[in-house]
XYZ file of C-alpha atoms in Angstrom:
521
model
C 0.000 0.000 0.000
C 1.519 3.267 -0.665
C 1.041 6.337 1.452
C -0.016 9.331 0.919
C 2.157 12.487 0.931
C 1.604 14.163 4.280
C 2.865 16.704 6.585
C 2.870 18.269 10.038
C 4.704 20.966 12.093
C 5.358 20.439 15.852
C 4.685 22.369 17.988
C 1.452 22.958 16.094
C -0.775 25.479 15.889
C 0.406 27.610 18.419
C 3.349 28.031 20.563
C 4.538 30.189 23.688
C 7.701 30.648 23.979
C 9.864 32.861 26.255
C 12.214 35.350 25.010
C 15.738 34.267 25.846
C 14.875 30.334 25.620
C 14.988 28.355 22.601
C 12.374 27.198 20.349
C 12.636 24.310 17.402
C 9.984 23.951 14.816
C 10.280 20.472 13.004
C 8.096 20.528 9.449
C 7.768 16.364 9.124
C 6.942 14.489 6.265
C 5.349 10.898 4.980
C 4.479 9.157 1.933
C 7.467 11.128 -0.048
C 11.206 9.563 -0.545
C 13.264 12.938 -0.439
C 11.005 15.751 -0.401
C 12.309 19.763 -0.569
C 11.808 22.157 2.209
C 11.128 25.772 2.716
C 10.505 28.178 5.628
C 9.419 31.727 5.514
C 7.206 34.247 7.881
C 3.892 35.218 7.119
C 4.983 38.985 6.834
C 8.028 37.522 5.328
C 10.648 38.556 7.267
C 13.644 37.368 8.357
C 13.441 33.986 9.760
C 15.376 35.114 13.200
C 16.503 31.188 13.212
C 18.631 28.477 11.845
C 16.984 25.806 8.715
C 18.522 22.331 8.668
C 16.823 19.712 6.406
C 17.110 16.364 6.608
C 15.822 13.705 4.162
C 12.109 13.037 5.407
C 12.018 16.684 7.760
C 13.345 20.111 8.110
C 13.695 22.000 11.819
C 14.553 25.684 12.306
C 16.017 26.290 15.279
C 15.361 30.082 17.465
C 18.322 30.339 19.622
C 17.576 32.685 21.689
C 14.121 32.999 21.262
C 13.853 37.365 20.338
C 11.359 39.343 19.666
C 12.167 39.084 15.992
C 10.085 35.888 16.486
C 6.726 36.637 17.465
C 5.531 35.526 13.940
C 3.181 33.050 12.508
C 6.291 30.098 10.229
C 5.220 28.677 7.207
C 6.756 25.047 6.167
C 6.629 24.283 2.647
C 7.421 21.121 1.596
C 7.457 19.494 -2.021
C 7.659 15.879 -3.060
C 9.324 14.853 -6.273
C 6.037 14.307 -8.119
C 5.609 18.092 -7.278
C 3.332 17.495 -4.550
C 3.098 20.088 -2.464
C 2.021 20.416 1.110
C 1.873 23.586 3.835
C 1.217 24.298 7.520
C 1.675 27.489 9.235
C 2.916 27.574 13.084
C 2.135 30.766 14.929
C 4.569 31.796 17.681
C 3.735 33.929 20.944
C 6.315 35.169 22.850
C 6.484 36.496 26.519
C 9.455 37.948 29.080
C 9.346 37.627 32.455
C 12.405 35.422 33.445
C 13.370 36.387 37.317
C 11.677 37.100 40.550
C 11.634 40.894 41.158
C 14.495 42.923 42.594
C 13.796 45.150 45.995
C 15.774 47.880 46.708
C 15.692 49.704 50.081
C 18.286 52.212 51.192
C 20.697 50.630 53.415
C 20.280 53.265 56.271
C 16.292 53.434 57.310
C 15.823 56.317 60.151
C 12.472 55.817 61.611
C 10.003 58.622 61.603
C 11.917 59.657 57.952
C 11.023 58.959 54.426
C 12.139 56.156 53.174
C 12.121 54.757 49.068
C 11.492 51.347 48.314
C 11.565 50.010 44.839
C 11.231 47.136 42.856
C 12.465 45.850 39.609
C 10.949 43.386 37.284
C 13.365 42.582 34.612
C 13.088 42.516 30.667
C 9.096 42.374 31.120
C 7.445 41.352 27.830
C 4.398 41.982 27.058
C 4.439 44.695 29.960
C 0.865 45.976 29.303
C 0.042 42.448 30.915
C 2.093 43.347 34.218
C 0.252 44.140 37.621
C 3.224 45.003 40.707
C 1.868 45.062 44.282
C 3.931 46.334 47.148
C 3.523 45.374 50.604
C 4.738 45.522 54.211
C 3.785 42.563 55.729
C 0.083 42.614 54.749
C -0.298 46.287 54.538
C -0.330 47.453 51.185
C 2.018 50.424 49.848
C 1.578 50.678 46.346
C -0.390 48.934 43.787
C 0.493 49.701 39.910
C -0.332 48.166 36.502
C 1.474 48.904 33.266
C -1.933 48.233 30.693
C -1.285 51.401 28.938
C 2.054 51.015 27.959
C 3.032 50.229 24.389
C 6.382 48.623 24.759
C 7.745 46.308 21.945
C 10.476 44.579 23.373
C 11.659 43.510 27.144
C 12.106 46.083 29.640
C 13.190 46.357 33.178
C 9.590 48.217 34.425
C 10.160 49.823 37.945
C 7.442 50.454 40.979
C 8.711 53.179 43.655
C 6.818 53.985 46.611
C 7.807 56.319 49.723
C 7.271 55.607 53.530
C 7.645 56.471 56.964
C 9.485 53.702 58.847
C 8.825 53.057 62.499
C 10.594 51.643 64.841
C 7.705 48.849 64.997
C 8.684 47.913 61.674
C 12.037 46.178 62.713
C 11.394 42.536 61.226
C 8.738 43.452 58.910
C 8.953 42.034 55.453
C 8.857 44.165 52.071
C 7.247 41.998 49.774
C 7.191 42.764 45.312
C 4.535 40.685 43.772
C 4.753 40.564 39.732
C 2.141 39.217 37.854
C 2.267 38.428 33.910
C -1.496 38.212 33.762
C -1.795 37.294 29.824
C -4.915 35.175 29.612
C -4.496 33.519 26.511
C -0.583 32.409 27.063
C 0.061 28.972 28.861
C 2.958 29.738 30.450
C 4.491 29.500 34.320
C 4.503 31.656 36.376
C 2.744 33.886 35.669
C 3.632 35.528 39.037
C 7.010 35.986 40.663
C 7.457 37.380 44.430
C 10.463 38.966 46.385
C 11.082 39.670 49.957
C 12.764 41.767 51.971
C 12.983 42.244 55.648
C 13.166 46.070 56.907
C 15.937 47.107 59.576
C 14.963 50.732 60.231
C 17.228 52.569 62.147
C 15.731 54.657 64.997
C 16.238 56.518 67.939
C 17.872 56.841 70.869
C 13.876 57.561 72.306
C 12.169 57.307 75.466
C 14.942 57.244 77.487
C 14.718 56.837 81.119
C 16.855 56.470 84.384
C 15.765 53.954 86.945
C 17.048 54.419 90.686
C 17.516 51.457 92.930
C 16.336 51.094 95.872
C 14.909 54.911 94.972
C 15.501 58.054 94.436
C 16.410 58.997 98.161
C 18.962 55.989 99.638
C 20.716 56.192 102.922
C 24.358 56.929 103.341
C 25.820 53.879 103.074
C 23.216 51.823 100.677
C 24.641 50.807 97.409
C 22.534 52.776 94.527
C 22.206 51.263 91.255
C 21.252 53.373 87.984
C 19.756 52.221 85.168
C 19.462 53.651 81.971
C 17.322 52.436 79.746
C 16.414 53.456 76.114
C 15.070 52.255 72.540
C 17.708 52.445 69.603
C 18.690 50.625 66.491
C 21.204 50.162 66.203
C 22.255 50.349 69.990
C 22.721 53.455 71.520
C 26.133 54.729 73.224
C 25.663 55.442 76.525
C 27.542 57.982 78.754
C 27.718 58.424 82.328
C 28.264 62.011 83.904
C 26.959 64.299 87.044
C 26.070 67.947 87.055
C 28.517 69.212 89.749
C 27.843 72.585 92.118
C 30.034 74.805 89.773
C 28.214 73.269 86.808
C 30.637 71.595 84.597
C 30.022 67.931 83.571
C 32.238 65.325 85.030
C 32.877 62.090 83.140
C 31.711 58.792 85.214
C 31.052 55.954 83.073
C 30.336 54.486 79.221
C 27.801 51.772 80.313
C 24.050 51.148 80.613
C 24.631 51.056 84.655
C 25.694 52.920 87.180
C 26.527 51.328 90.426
C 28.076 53.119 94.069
C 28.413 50.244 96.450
C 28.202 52.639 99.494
C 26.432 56.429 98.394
C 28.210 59.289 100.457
C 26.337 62.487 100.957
C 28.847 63.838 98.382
C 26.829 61.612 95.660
C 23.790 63.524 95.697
C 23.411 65.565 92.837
C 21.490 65.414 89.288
C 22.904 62.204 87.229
C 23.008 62.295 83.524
C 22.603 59.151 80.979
C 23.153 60.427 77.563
C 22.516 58.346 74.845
C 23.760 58.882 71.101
C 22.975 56.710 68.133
C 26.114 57.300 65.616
C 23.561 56.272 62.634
C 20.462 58.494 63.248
C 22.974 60.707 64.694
C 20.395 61.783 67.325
C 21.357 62.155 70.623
C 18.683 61.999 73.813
C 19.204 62.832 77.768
C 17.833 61.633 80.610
C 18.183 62.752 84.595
C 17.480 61.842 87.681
C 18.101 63.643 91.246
C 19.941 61.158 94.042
C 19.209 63.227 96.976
C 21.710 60.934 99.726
C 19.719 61.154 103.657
C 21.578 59.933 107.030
C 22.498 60.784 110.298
C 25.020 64.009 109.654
C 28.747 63.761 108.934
C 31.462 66.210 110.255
C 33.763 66.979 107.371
C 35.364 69.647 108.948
C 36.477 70.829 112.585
C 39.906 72.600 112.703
C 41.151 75.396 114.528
C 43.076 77.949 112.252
C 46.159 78.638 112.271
C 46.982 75.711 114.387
C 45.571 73.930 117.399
C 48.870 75.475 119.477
C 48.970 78.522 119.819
C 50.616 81.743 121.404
C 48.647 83.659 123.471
C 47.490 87.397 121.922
C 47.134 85.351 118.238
C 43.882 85.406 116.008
C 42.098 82.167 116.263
C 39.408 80.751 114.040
C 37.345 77.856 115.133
C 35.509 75.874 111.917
C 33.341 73.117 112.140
C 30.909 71.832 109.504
C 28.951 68.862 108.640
C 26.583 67.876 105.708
C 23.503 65.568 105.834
C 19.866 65.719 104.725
C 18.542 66.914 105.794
C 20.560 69.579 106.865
C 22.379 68.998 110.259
C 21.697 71.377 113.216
C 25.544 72.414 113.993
C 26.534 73.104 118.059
C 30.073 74.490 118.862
C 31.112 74.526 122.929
C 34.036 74.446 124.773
C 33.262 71.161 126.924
C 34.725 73.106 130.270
C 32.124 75.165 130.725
C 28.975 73.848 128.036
C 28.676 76.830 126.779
C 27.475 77.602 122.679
C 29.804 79.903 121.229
C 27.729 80.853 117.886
C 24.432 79.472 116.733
C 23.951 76.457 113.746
C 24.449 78.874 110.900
C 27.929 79.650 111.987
C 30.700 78.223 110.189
C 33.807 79.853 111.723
C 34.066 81.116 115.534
C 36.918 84.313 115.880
C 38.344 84.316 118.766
C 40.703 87.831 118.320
C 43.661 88.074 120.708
C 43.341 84.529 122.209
C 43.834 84.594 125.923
C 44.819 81.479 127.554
C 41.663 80.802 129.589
C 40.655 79.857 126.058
C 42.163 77.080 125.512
C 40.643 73.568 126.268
C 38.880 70.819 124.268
C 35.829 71.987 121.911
C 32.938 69.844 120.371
C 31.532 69.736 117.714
C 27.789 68.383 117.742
C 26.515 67.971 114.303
C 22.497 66.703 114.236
C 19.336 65.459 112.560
C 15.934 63.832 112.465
C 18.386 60.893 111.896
C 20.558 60.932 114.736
C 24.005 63.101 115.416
C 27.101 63.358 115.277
C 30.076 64.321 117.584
C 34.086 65.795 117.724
C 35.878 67.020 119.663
C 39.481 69.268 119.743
C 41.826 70.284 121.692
C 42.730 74.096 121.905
C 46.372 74.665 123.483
C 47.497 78.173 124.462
C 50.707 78.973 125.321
C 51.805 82.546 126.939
C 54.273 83.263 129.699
C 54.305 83.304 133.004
C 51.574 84.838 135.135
C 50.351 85.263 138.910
C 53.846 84.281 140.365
C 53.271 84.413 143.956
C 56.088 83.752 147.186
C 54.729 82.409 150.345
C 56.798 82.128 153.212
C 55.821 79.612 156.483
C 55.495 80.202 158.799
C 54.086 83.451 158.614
C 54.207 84.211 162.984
C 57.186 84.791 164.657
C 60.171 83.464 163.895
C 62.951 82.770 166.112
C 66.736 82.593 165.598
C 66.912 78.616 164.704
C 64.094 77.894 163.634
C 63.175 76.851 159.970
C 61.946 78.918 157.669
C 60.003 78.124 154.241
C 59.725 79.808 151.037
C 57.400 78.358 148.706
C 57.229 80.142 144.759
C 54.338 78.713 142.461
C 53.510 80.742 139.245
C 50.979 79.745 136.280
C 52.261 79.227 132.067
C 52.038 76.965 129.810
C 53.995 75.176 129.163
C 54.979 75.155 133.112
C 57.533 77.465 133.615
C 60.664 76.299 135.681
C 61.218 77.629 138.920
C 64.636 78.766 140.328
C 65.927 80.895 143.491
C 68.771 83.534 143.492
C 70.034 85.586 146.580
C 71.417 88.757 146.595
C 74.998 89.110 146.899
C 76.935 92.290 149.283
C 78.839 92.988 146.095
C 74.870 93.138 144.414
C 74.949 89.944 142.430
C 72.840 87.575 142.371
C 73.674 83.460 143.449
C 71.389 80.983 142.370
C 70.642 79.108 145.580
C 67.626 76.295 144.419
C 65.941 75.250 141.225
C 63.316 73.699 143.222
C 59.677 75.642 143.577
C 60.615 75.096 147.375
C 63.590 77.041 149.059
C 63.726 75.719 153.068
C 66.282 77.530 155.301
C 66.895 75.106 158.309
C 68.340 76.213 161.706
C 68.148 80.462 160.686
C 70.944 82.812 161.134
C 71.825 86.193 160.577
C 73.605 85.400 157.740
C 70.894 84.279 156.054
C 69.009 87.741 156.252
C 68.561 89.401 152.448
C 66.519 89.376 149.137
C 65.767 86.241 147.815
C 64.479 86.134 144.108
C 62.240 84.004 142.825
C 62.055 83.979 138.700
C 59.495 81.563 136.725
C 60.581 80.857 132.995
C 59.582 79.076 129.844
C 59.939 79.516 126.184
C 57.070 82.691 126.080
C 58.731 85.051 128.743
C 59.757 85.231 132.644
C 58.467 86.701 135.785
C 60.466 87.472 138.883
C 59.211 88.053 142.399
C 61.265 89.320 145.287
C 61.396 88.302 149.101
C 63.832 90.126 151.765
C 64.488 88.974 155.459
C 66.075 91.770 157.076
C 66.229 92.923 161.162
C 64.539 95.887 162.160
C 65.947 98.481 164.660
C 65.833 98.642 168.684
C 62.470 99.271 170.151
C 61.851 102.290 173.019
C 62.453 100.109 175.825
C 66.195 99.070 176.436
C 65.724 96.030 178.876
C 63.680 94.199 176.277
C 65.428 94.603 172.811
C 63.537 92.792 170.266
C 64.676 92.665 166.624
C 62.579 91.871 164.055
C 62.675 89.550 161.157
C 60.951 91.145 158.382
C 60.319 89.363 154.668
C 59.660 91.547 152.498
C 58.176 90.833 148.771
C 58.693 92.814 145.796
C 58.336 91.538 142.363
C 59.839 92.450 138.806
C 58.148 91.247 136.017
C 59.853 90.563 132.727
C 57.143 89.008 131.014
C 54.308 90.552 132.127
C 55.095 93.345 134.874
C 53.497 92.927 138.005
C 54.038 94.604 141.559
C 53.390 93.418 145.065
C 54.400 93.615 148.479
C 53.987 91.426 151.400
C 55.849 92.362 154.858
C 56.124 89.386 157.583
C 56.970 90.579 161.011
C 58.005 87.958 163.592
C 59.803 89.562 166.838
C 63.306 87.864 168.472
C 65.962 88.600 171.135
C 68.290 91.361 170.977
C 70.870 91.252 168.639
C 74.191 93.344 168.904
C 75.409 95.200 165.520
C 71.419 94.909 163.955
C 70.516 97.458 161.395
C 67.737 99.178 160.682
C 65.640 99.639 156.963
C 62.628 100.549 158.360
C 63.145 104.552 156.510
C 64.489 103.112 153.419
C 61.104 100.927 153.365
C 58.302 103.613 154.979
C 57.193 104.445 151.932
C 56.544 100.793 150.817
C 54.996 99.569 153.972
């Protein structure tokens, strides 16, 4: 049986194909030995593909698939009886080879506009494309491209502005494409992107957090906390408004511990917080107001706590607490104020030495109080240098007679005893407070001087035994053994006279003062 001459085209009819791929159309024939073959457009123009016959079929080959090729092929083919046969092939083409392409500037600030865009590239046909634009499920921009008239792939763009938040950390951006062409059987016909958003943002609501509060007790530990919201993290510095209002440096972290607060630690903390992205910077403060029982940071005595009688002296005590402390300043010998609480220094001009002593300092509060105390030394010369002579009745020729010297200073002067010399000198006789004259004798009438020194002056004091003349009645001569006290001061002058009288027997060759000393007595 012979067959009859026949042909076909695959793909037939109608064919898809995508732009960029690669399409063969095989013309194939039956019921002819070596038939001829011939391929040309409807439009006739150029192929845009490769012919290569064979002995029973002919293929032309589109490779890449272009937009040269959106034709409808005719195959010719012609058997050697001159048979002819034809079938026509139409080809559709379409573009849309990738998922989209998001682009979001690399540096989101929240709260400023931000551009996203997407890219769907080399498009074809792009009055067919619909582009949606969404964060998360909330849609930004919705845009379709039926108008446009383009003849070849393109690269079609959606842009859309927003205002990122700092809630939108972790949010997607999603681009979905669709090549809604109705008539084309192709996949897909929609292609999706994603993108997750990292907004930068911040520093904002910044706070400080005090632990255990905002009022500890001296000697608590305090903790400070400084917490804000910041992407990416905020740097965080320390510092504390000081009294003469300049900012001093602490620390770089998030917390700010003081194992035991001091009164000196109250004062208004600062936690600054700068985000070198945003390039915003935020503060925060909080007042540490430090309570407790009061603390004496000061009791001194100016210039020194020694010091030399007729000087300037300044007393200073002071204490700080919160509340404020209630400040007392006495000299503990007598429990007496010397200024009231708002005091801070006590003058004492031209310091005498029944000054001196120990002070206190009493420091107090609701919270309890506080005590010091110092010791105020004077020093100054001698003073009050007194001679008293025992016994002070009648003293006989043998007897013993005692001369006692005592005198005030600080420090305690040293005591000595001279006696006065015929030729006028003087002989020291004692350096003993205490000058005793055992079994007395003429010879022992005269001045004895007394003299009371340290390092801030001298005092002398005077004391004379001497024999008054005969009395009016011959049969009963009695002389008289007179001490008498005269002082001269080199320290501080002083003058004083004391006369002691005691009657004894006659004595032969006794002299008399009694006109040289009238005027004295």
């Amino acid at each position: 049986v012979v067959k009859a001459f026949e042909m076909e085209i695959t793909p037939a009819e109608r064919i898809v194909a995508q732009i960029g791929g690669t399409l063969i159309l095989t013309c194939n024939t039956t019921g002819c030995a070596s038939p001829s073959f011939s391929w040309r457009t409807q439009m006739d123009s150029p192929l845009g593909g490769k012919v290569s016959n064979h002995r029973t079929y002919s293929t032309l080959t589109m490779n890449p698939v272009s937009i040269v090729n959106s034709h409808s092929y005719l195959c010719t083919a012609i058997c050697d009886e001159g048979e002819k046969k034809e079938k026509s092939v139409k080809v559709e083409l379409y573009s849309f080879p990738s998922d989209p392409i998001i682009e979001i500037s690399p540096s989101l600030v929240a709260g400023e506009p931000a551009t996203v865009i997407c890219k769907i590239p080399d498009v074809y046909p792009s009055h067919h494309l619909e582009v949606l634009l969404k964060k998360d499920e909330h849609i930004l921009c919705k845009k379709d491209f039926f108008e446009d008239d383009s003849t070849n792939t393109e690269t079609k763009t959606v842009k859309d502005t927003f205002y990122p938040t700092a809630e939108d950390i972790g949010k997607e951006i999603t681009c979905v494409a669709r090549l809604a062409v109705a008539e084309m059987d192709f996949e897909p016909k929609e292609r999706t992107s994603s993108q997750k958003l990292n907004a930068n943002f911040g520093p904002q609501n910044t706070v400080i957090t005090a632990s255990p509060g905002n009022s500890p007790m001296e000697g608590d530990s305090l903790t400070l906390t400084c917490v804000t919201q910041s992407n990416p993290p905020a740097q965080i510095v320390w510092s504390k408004d000081l009294a003469e209002e300049s900012i001093q440096h602490l620390i770089k972290n998030n917390v700010l511990s003081i194992p035991h607060v001091h009164f000196n630690d109250s004062g208004l903390y600062i936690c600054e917080v700068i985000n070198l992205v945003t390039n915003k910077t935020e503060k925060a403060t909080v007042n540490i107001t430090v309570q407790g029982t009061p603390v004496i940071t000061k009791f001194s005595i100016e210039p020194s706590t020694t010091v030399q009688e007729g000087e300037n002296v300044s007393i200073q005590c002071s204490a700080e607490s919160n509340p404020p402390p209630k400040i007392t300043l006495r000299r503990k010998s007598d429990n007496a104020n010397m200024e009231p609480y708002s005091a801070r220094s006590i003058l004492l001009p031209s310091v005498m030495f029944q000054s001196g002593g120990d002070y206190e300092c009493v420091a107090e509060n609701k919270f309890g109080n506080s005590k010091r105390e110092i010791t105020l030394n004077v020093k100054y010369g001698p003073k009050n240098t007194m001679i008293t002579v025992i016994p002070t009745a009648t003293l006989k020729e043998g007897e013993t007679v005692t001369m006692k010297c005592t005198s005030s200073g600080n420090p305690a002067p040293v005591i000595s005893w001279k006696k006065k010399k015929a030729t006028g000198e003087s002989e020291k006789i004692s350096k003993n407070a205490t000058l005793t004259i055992q079994n007395l004798k003429s010879q022992d009438l005269g001045l004895y001087e007394c003299e009371a020194y340290n390092h801030f002056g001298k005092e002398e004091k005077a004391v004379k035994l001497y024999i008054q003349a005969r009395l009016a009645e011959p049969d009963q001569m009695i002389p008289v053994v007179i001490a008498f006290s005269s002082v001269a001061a080199v320290a501080v002058p002083a003058v004083a006279i004391l006369i002691y009288v005691s009657r004894q027997a006659k004595i032969n060759g006794s002299y008399s003062l009694v006109k040289a000393l009238r005027l004295k007595v």
